[in-house]
Each structure stands twice: as C-alpha cells, then as structure tokens.
Coordinates of C-alpha atoms in Angstrom, one line a residue:
X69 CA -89.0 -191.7 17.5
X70 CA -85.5 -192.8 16.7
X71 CA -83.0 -190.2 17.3
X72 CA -82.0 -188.7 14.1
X73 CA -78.9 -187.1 13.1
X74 CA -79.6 -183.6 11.5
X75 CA -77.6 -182.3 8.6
X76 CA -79.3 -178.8 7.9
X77 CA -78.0 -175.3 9.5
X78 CA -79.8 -173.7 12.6
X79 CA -83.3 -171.7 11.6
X80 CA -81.7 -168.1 11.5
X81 CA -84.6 -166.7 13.8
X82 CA -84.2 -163.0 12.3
X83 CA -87.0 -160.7 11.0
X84 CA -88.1 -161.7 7.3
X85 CA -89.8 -159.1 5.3
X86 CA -93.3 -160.8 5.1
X87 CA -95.2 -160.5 1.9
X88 CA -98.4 -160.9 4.7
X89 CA -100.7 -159.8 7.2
X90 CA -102.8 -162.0 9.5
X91 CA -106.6 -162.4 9.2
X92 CA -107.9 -163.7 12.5
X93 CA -110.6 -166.5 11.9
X94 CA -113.8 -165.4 14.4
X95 CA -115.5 -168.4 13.1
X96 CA -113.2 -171.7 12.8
X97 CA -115.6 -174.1 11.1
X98 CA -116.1 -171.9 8.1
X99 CA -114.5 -172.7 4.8
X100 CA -115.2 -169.5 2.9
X101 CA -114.1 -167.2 5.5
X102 CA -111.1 -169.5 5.7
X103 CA -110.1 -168.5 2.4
X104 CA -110.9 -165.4 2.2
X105 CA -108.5 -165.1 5.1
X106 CA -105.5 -167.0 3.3
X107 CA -106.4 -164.1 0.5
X108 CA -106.0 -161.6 2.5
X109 CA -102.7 -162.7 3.8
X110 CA -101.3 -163.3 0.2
X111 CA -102.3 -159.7 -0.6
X112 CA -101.8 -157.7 2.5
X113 CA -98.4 -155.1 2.7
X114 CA -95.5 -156.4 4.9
X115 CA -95.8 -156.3 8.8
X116 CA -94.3 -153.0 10.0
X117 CA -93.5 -154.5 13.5
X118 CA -96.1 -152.3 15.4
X119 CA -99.6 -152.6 13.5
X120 CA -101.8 -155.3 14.9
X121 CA -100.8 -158.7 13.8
X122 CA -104.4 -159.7 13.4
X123 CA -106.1 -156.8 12.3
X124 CA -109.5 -158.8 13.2
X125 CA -109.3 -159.3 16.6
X126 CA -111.0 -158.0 19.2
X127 CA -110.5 -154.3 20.6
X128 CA -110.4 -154.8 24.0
X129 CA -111.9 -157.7 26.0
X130 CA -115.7 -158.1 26.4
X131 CA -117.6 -158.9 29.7
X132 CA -121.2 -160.1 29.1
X133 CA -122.2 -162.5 31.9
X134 CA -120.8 -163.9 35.6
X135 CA -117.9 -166.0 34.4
X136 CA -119.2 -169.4 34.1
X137 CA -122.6 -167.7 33.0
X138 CA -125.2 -169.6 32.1
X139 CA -123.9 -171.2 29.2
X140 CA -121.0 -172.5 30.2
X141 CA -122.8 -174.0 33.2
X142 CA -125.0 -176.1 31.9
X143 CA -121.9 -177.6 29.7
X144 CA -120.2 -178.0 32.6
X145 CA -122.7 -179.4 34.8
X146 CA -122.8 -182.1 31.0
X147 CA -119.3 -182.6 31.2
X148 CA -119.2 -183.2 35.0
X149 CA -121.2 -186.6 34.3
X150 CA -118.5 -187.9 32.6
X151 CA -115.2 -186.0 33.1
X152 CA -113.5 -184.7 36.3
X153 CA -113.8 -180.8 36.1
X154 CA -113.2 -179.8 39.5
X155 CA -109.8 -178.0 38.1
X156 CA -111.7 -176.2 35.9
X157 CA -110.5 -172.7 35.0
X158 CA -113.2 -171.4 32.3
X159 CA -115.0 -173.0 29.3
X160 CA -113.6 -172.1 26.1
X161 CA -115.2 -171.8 22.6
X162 CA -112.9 -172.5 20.4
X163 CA -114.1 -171.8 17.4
X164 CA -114.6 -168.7 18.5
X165 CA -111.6 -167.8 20.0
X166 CA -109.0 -165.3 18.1
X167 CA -105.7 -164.7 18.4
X168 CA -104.6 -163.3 21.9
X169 CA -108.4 -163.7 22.9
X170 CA -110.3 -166.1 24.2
X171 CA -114.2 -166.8 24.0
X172 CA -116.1 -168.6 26.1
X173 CA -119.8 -170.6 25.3
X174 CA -121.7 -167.0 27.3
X175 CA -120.1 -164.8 24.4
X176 CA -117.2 -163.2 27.1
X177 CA -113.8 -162.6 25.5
X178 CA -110.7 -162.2 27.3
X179 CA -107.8 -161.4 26.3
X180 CA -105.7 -164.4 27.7
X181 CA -102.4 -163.9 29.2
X182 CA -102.6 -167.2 30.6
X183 CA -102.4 -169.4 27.2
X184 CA -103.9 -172.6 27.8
X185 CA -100.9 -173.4 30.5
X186 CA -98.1 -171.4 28.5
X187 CA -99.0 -173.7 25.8
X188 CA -100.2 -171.4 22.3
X189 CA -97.6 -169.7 20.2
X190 CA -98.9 -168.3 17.5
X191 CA -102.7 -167.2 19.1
X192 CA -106.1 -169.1 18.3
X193 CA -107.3 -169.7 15.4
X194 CA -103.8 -168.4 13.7
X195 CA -104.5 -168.9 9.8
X196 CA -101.1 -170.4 8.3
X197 CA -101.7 -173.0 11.0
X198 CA -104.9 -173.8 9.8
X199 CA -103.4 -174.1 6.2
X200 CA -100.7 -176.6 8.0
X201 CA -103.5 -178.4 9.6
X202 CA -105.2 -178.8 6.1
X203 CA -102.2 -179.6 4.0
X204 CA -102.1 -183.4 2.7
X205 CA -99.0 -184.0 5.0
X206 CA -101.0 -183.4 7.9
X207 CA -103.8 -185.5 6.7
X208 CA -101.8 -188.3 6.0
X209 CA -99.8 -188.2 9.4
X210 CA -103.3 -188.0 11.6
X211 CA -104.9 -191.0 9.9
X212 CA -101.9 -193.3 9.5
X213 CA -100.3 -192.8 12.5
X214 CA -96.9 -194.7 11.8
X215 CA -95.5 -196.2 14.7
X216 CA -92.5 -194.4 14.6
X217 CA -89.8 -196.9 15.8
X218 CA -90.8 -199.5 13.9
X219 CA -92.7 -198.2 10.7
X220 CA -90.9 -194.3 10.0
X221 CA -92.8 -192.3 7.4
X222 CA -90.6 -192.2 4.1
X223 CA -90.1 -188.6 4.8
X224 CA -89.8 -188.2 8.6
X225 CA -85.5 -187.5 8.4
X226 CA -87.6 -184.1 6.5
X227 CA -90.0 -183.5 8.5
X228 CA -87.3 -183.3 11.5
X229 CA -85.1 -181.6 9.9
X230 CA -87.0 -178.4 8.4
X231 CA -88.7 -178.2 11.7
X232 CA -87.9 -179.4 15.1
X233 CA -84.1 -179.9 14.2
X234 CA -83.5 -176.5 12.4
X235 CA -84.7 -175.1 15.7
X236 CA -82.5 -177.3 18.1
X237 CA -80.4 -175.2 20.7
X238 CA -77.1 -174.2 19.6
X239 CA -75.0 -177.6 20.1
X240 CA -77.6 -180.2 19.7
X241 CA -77.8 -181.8 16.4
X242 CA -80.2 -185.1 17.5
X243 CA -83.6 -185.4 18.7
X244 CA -85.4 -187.9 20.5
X245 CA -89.1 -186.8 20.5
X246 CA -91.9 -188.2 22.7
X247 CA -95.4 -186.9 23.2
X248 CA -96.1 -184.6 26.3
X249 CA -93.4 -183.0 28.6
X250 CA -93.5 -185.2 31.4
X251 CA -92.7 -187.8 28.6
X252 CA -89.9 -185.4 27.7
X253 CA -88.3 -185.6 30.7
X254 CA -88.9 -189.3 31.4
X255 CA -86.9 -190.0 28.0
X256 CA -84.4 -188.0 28.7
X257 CA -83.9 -189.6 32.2
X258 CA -83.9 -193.2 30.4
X259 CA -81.2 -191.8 28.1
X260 CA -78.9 -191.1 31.3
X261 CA -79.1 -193.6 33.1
X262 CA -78.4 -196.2 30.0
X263 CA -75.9 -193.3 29.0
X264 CA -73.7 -194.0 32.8
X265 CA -74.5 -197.7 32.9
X266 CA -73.0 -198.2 29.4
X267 CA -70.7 -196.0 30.4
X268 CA -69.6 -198.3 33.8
X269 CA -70.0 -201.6 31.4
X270 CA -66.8 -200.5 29.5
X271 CA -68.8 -199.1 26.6
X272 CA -71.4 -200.3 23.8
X273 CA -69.8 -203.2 22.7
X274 CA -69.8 -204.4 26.2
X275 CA -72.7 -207.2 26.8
X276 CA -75.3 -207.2 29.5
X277 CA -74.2 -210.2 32.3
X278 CA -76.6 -212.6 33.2
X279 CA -77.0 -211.5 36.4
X280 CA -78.2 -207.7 35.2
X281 CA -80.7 -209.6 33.3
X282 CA -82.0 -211.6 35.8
X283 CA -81.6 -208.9 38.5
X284 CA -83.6 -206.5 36.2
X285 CA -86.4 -208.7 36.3
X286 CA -86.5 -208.5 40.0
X287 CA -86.2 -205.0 40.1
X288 CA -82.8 -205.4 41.8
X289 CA -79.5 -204.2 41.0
X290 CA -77.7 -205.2 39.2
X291 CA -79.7 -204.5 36.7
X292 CA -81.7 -202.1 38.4
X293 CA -79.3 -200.1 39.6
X294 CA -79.6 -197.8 42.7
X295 CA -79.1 -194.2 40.6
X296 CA -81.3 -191.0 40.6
X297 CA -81.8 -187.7 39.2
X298 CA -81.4 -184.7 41.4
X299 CA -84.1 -182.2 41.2
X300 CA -84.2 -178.8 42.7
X301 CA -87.0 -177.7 45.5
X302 CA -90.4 -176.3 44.1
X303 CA -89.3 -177.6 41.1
X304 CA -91.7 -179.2 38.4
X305 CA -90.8 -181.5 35.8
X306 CA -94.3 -183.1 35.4
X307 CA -96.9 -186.0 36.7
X308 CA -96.4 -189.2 35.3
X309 CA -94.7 -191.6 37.6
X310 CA -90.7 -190.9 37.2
X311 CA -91.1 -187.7 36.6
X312 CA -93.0 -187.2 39.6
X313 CA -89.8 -188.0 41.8
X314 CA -88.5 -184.9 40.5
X315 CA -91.4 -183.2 40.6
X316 CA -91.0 -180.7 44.2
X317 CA -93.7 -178.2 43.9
X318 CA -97.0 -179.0 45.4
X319 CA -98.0 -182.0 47.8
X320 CA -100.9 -182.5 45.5
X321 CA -99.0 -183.6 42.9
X322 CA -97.1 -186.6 45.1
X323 CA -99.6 -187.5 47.6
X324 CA -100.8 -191.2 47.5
X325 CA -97.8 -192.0 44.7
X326 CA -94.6 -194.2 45.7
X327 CA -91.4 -192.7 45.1
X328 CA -87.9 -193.1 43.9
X329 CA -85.4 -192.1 46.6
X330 CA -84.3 -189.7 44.6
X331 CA -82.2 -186.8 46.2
X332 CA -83.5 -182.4 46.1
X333 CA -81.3 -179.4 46.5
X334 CA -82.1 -175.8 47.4
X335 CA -82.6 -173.5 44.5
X336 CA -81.5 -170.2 45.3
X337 CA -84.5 -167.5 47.2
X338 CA -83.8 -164.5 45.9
X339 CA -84.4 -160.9 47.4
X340 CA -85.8 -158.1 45.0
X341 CA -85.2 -155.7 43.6
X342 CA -81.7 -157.8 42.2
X343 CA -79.4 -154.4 41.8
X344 CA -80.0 -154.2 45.6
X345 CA -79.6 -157.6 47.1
X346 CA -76.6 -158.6 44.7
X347 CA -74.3 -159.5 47.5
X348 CA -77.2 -161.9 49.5
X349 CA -78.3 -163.3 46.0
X350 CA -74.7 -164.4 45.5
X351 CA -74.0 -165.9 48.9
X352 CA -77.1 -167.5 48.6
X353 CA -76.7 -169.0 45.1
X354 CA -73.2 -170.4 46.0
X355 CA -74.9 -172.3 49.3
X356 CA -77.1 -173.8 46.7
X357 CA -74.2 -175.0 44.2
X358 CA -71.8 -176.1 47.4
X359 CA -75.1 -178.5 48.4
X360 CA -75.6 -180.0 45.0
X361 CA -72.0 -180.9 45.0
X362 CA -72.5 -182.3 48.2
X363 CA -75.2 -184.7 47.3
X364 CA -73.5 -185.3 43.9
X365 CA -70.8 -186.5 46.3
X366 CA -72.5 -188.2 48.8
X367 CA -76.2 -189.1 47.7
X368 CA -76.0 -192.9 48.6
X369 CA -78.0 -193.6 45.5
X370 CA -76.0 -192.1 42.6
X371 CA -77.3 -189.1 40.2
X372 CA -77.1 -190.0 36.8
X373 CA -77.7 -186.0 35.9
X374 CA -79.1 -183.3 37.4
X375 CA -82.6 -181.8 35.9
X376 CA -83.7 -177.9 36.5
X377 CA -85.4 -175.2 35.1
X378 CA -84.1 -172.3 33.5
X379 CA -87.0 -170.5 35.4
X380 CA -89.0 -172.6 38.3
X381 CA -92.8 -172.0 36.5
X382 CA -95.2 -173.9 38.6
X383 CA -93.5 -173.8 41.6
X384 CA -93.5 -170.1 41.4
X385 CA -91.6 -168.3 39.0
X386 CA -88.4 -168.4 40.8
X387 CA -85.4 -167.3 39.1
X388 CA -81.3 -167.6 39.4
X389 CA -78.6 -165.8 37.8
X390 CA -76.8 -167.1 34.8
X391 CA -73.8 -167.6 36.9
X392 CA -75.8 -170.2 39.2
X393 CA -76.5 -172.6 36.0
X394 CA -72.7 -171.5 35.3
X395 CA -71.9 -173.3 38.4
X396 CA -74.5 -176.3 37.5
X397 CA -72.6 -176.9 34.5
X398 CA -69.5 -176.9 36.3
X399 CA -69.7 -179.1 38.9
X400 CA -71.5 -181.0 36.7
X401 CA -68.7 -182.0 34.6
X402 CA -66.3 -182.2 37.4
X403 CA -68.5 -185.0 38.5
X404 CA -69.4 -186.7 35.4
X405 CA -73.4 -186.5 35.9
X406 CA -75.7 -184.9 32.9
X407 CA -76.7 -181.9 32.8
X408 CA -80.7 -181.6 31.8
X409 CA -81.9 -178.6 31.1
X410 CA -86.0 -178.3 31.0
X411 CA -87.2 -176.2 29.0
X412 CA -90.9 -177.5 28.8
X413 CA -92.4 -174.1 29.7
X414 CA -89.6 -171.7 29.0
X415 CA -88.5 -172.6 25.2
X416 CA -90.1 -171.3 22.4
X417 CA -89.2 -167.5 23.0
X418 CA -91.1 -166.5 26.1
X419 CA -88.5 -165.1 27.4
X420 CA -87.0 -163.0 24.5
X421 CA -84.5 -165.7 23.7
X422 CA -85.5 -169.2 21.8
X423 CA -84.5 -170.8 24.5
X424 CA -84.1 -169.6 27.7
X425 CA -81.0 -171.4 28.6
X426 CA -79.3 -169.1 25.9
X427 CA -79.2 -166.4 28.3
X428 CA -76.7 -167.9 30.2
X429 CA -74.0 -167.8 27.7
X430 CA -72.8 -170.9 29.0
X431 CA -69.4 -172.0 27.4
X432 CA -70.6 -175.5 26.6
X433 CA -74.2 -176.8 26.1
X434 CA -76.2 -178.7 28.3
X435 CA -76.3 -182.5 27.6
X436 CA -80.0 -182.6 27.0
X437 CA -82.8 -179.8 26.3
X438 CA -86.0 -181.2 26.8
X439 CA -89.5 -178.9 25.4
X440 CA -92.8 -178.9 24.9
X441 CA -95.9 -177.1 25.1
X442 CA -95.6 -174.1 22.7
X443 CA -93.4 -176.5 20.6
X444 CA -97.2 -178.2 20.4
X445 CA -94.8 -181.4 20.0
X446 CA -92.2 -182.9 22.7
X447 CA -88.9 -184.3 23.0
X448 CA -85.5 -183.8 24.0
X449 CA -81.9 -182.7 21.6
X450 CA -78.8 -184.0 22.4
X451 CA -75.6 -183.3 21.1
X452 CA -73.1 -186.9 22.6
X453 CA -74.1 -190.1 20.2
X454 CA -73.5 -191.6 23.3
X455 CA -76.8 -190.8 24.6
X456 CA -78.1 -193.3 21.8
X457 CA -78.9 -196.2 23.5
X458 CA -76.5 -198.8 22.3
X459 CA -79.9 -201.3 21.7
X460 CA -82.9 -201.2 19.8
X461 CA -86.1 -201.0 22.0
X462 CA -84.2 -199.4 25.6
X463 CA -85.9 -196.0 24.1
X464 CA -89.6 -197.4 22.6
X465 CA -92.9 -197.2 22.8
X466 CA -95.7 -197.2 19.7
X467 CA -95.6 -193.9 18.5
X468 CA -92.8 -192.6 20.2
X469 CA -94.1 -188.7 19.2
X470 CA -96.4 -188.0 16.2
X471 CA -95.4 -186.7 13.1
X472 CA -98.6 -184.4 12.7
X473 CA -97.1 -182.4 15.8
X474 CA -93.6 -182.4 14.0
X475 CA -95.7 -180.8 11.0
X476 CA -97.5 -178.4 13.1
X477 CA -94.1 -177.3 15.0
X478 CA -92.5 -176.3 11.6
X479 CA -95.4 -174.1 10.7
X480 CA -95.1 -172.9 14.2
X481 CA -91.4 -171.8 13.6
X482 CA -91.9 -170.3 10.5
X483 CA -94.3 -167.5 12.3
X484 CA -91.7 -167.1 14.7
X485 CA -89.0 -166.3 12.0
X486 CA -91.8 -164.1 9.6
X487 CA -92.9 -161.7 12.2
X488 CA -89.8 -162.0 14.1
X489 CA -91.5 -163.3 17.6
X490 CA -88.5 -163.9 19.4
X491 CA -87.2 -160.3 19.4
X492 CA -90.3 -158.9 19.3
X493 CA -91.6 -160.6 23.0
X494 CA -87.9 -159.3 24.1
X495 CA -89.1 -155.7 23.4
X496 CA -92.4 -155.9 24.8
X497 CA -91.7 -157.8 27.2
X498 CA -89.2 -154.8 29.0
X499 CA -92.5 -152.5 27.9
X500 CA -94.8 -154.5 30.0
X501 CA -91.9 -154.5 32.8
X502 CA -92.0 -150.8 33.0
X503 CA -95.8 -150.5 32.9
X504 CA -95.6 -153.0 35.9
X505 CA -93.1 -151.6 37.5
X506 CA -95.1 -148.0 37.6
X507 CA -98.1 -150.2 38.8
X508 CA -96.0 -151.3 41.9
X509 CA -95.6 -148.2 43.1
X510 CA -98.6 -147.1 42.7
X511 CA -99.7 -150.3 44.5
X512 CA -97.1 -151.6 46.5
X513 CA -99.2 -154.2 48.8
X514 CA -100.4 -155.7 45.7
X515 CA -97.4 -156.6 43.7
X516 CA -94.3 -157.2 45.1
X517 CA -91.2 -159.4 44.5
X518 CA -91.8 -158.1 40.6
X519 CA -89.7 -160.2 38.9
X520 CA -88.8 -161.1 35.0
X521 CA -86.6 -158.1 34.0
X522 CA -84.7 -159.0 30.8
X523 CA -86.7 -162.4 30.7
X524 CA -89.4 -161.2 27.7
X525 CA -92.9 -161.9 28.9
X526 CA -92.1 -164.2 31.4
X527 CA -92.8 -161.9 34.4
X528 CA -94.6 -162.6 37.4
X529 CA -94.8 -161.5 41.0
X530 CA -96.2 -162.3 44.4
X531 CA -99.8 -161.6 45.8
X532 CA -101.0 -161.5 49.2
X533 CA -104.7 -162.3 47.7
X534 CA -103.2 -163.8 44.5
X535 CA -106.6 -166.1 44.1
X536 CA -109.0 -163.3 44.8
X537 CA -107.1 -161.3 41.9
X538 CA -107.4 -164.1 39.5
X539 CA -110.8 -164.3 39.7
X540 CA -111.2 -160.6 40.0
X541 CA -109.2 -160.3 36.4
X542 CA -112.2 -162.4 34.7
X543 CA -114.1 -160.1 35.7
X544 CA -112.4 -157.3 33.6
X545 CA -111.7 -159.0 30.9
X546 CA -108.3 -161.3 31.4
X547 CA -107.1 -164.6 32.0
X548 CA -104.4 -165.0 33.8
X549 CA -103.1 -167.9 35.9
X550 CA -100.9 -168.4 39.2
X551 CA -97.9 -170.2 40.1
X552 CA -96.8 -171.6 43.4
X553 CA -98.5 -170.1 46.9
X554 CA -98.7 -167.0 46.0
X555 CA -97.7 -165.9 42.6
X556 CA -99.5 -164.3 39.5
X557 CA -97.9 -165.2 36.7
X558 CA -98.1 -163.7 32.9
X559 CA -97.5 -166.0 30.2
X560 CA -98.9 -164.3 27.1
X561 CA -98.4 -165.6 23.7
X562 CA -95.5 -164.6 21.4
X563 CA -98.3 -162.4 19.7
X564 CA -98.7 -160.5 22.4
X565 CA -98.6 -156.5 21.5
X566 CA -97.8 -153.2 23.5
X567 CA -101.7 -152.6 23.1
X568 CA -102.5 -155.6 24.6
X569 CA -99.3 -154.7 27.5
X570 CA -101.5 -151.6 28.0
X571 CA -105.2 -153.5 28.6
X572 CA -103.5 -155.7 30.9
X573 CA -102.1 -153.0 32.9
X574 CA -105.8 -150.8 33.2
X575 CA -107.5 -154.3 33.9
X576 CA -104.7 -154.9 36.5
X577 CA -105.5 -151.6 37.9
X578 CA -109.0 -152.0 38.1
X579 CA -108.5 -155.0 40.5
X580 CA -106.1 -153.3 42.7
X581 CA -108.8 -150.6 43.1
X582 CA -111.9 -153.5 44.7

C-alpha cells in the first residue's frame, strides 16, 4: 500500500465509559444468537473494570478426553493427507471457541494463554468484531480485493487514518503496510537500503547510472550494493527469505536456505533477579553496545540499519534495559544507519504499553516500527518522507496489505480504547507477576530466571522440563506455548482477567506437583 501521510491526532488510548458489556458467542455460525448478543451489548451497564468482560464464557477450563482425543485425531490424521501437521499444537474448534478459551473438536476447553502465536487481541469469537466482519465495508474489501498500489479504494486515506494511523507510535505519521510480519520487516529493510542509496546518489532527483542498472541485473554492485542489516543473536524477525538473514534463533529456521552475509551482535544475557545483578547487567549491556558499534564500524558489508526487538520472543523472552536501546539509538545516529524497531509480537499492549518501545522513553523515535499479529494487519510507520522511495514500483507488489485487515484493526483499537486494554494488562499483568513470583518460591527448580516485571503480561521464565510442562498444562486445562531452549512463555490476550491470572496459577501448580 502506498505510504500515506496521516492528518488525524493519535487515538487517546484512555478508559471510555462504555454504554456495553460483552456477550461471548459459544456458537459462531448462528445468526440469532448473534444478535441477541449485539442486544445485549447495546443494553448492558458500563464495564466496571473488574466484572467479567464476557460474562458467557467459560468458568474455568474443561478437560474431557486425552488431548488430541478421538476427535481431533481422526481430523488430523484427514488433514495429514494433504497438509504438513507435524507442528501441530492442538486442533481448534472455532466456532466454538470464546473469548480467553479455546475449544477443541473432543469438547476440551482451555483457557489459552498462548493465543494462537501472540496473535488474538480481543478473544474469540469477540462480538463487535463479528459486527466489523459483517459491516458492508468489510464485504466490499474481501471480494474486490483492490490492488492497492495501482487501484486504491476511494476511501482507503479513511480507512488508514481512523485505524492503523490513529494508532501509529508517537512520531510516526506514515504507514507502509504489507501482509504478514516477516513481510513487515522485509519492507522496511527495502525502505533502508533505497533510503542510504538515495541518500549516497546525492538525493532523489539524482538518476540511476547505467552501470547500477545493468549491474542490478547481474546481481552485482553497483546496483546491488554490498549492504546489510545487523540483527541481534537469538533474535527473530521471521522466515521468508531476507528476513531470514536476520533471523538468529533456531537452526531450524536457516538450515538448507542461502544467506546474506549479513553481520549479528550479542544481545545482552541478563542475571535475575535485576535489583541484584544491576552492576553485571550493565557491564554486560555496554559490551553489547561497544560490539555493535564495532561492526557498524567495521562490517565489510555496510548496515543500512540495525533491526531488534524490544523483547527477544521466540528466541526466548530475553530482555534489556531501556538504557541499552538508549544506547542503540545513539550510536545509531552517530553512524548514520536506521534504527528498526520490531514490534511484530510486542505491539498492541502486551506489555502494558501500546507499544513496547514506549517504555524506553527514548528522546527521539525510532526510524521505523514494524507490527503485526494482534494488529491482525502488518506494516511498518515511519516518521522521515525520505523513507519514501523516490520511484513508483521500488516498494510493490499486488496487494501490498489488504484493506479488510485495515478494517478489522480499527475495530480492534476501538476495544482497546472502550475497555481500556492497555492499562488494564499493565495491572494484571504485575498481579500475575506476584502470583508467579509466590509460585517460585514455593517451587524454585521449576521456575527460575522469572522475568517480565513492569512488562504487562509478557512474562516468561525458564524450565528445566519446559516441554514436559507444556504438555502437562493441556492436561489441566491451559495452553500455553515456549520460547527458545528452555522457556515457558505467557502470552495471554489483552482480555485476560485476575480470575483467569488465578486459574493459571492453580493449573501451574498442579503441574509442579506430577
């Protein structure tokens, strides 16, 4: 999609009294109790911050059968015939599935801390979502699928600007959107390397030489210059081919797939708990920031910009101090390479803050914020119109995102801003920290290295039999996923409640005690 300017304020994510109450939708494919749900929301008293936000869902997770029971197996062993399931977690019903629970094909419901990858906002089945998903707008946008660059919807500039604009990071008033978030980050690689290029060409007026052309066709410089992004170790910034090269969390990922010689710097190891290890966490931190200037220095093929997670998710939920991406943004500008800031997993309020790179304070913004999953749509802002390419088709493809997932974002934001997501996952996220923190010592072999203080519901921590405790937490009644070698990681929806906090914790007991 064309990057477009936007002209209206910032969303104002603060609590708005809501004339409505969710209904949860048990049964998704039917139209009466649809409606009877939108009802109940037009009628229902205003959200007093600590009742249920779907007063339908389930209690407390249900266990009938072995998880895959008999069911799911028999779709599975379907499915196998014709689709690779050998990563298969669990079989969903989605029709089925409500709010912070999901239902598989045996009947079992779990309440799901795991969230299809980090990827549902709002919970399943989440009724103003359904009425977004119905509206004629949505209709329109799913069977006449524009593409963007060449044929924009009269009322896309609206679209982007009531929705994924009015929720861009402080600073960024442009967005390029795309359609997953290794897409994302691809994009916004393009966009720096035509960015310093343009930039070494004496500007946008400048034309390319005939030798860049013909070089380019050759895969040679100059016109295929020799530049690169710098990534960070056990990072993860997706699996399609260029973001692979940045991609540094698991040899599964990489193996078999050519590379770019594209340089990797030490994220910082911290110790826990912090408030003891402040000294070591420092020292270590600044060894991190003295090696990327090194290679920004000295990398014989040139980064454009530098790419990093505010928290490292897949390679294992490791986390730095806001004055380590201080320093990133530092040496950063001293050296004239972008800063990207990836925010695939981490934006959306996870971790108490829209965006996690907000916790940082820094004193200017990043160059680019890429996003995705809970988003449900992908992209990345920018801020510097020089990040426009200074051609038509350098950023292209057909669709180039897809205005139905611009529609469905809006509606997304406006749940956030009714029931007041963001600071509400701040707050339960530091009651689910205590709860955690209790369960560690009562069970210190089983959780240690606790870490997400201050970070919402992004928490995780390490497991000596992290994979046995996964599938041991089925068994209970929750889904929750891993990250890196060893560690569990809780990625609830913004939904998520102190009563749900409290079922995790007693299900998390009951596997420490097998």
């Amino acid at each position: 999609m064309a990057s477009v300017l936007r002209q209206s304020s910032r969303l104002p994510f603060k609590h708005l009294r809501a004339s409505s109450r969710f209904t949860s939708l048990p049964i998704a494919s039917s139209s009466a109790l649809f409606n009877r749900s939108m009802a109940s929301i037009a009628s229902a008293p205003p959200h007093d911050g600590e009742k249920p936000f779907f007063p339908d869902e389930p209690e407390n997770p249900t266990v009938k059968t072995e998880i895959p029971g008999p069911i799911s197996k028999k779709a599975i062993e379907r499915l196998e015939k014709v689709f690779d399931t050998r990563s298969l977690n669990m079989m969903g019903d989605y029709n089925k599935s409500v709010a912070n629970y999901i239902v598989d094909p045996d009947g079992n419901t779990l309440l799901d801390v795991y969230a299809q990858i980090a990827s549902i906002p709002v919970g399943y089945n989440n009724a103003t979502l359904r009425k977004v998903a119905s509206s004629p707008e949505m209709v329109s946008s799913l069977i006449n699928r524009p593409a963007l660059g060449n044929f924009p919807q009269h009322d896309l500039a609206d679209i982007l600007e009531t929705g994924i604009l009015k929720a861009a990071p402080k600073g960024m008033t442009q967005v390029f959107t795309g359609t997953t978030g290794s897409d994302a980050n691809e994009l916004a690689y393009k966009a720096a390397f035509i960015y310093q290029q343009t930039k070494k060409r004496g500007g946008p007026h400048v034309e390319f030489t005939a030798e860049e052309e013909n070089a380019s066709m050759h895969n040679m410089a100059p016109g295929s210059p020799p530049l690169s992004i710098l990534s960070f170790k056990s990072g993860f910034h997706g699996r399609l081919f260029g973001s692979l090269s940045t991609t540094r969390s698991k040899p599964i990922h990489k193996l078999d797939i050519p590379a770019f010689d594209w340089p990797q710097a030490p994220f910082p190891v911290q110790k826990f708990p912090l408030e003891k290890h402040e000294a070591d966490n420092a020292k270590e931190e600044q060894r991190c920031l003295d090696e990327v200037e090194r290679l920004l220095v000295t990398y014989h093929n040139k980064p454009a910009a530098i790419v990093v997670e505010p928290i490292q998710s897949e390679g294992g939920d490791n986390h730095a101090s806001p004055n380590f991406f201080k320093g990133l943004r530092a040496v950063t500008k001293k050296h004239g390479v972008l800063f990207i800031v990836d925010e695939v997993q981490t934006g959306l309020g996870a971790t108490g803050k829209f965006w996690a790179h907000e916790h940082w304070n820094l004193s200017e913004p990043p160059d680019m914020v890429t996003f995705s999953k809970k988003a449900q749509a992908a992209g990345y802002y920018f801020h510097d119109p020089a990040l426009r390419p200074n051609k038509p088709y350098r950023q292209f493809n057909t669709w180039m995102g897809d205005p139905s997932r611009a529609i469905l974002f809006k509606g997304i934001l406006e749940e956030i801003e009714r029931l007041n997501l963001v600071e509400h996952t701040a707050k339960v996220g530091d009651y689910l920290y205590g709860k955690l923190e209790a369960l560690q010592a009562k069970y210190p072999e089983e959780i240690k290295n606790l870490r997400g203080q201050g970070q919402g519901t992004f928490i995780a921590w390490d497991s000596p039999r992290r994979d046995a405790i996964l599938k041991k937490a089925k068994t209970v009644g929750l889904n929750i996923g891993g990250s890196g070698a060893a560690a569990v990681r809780l990625r609830p929806m913004l939904i998520f409640q102190k009563h749900h906090a409290d079922i995790l914790i007693d299900g998390l007991d009951k596997c420490f005690k097998s």
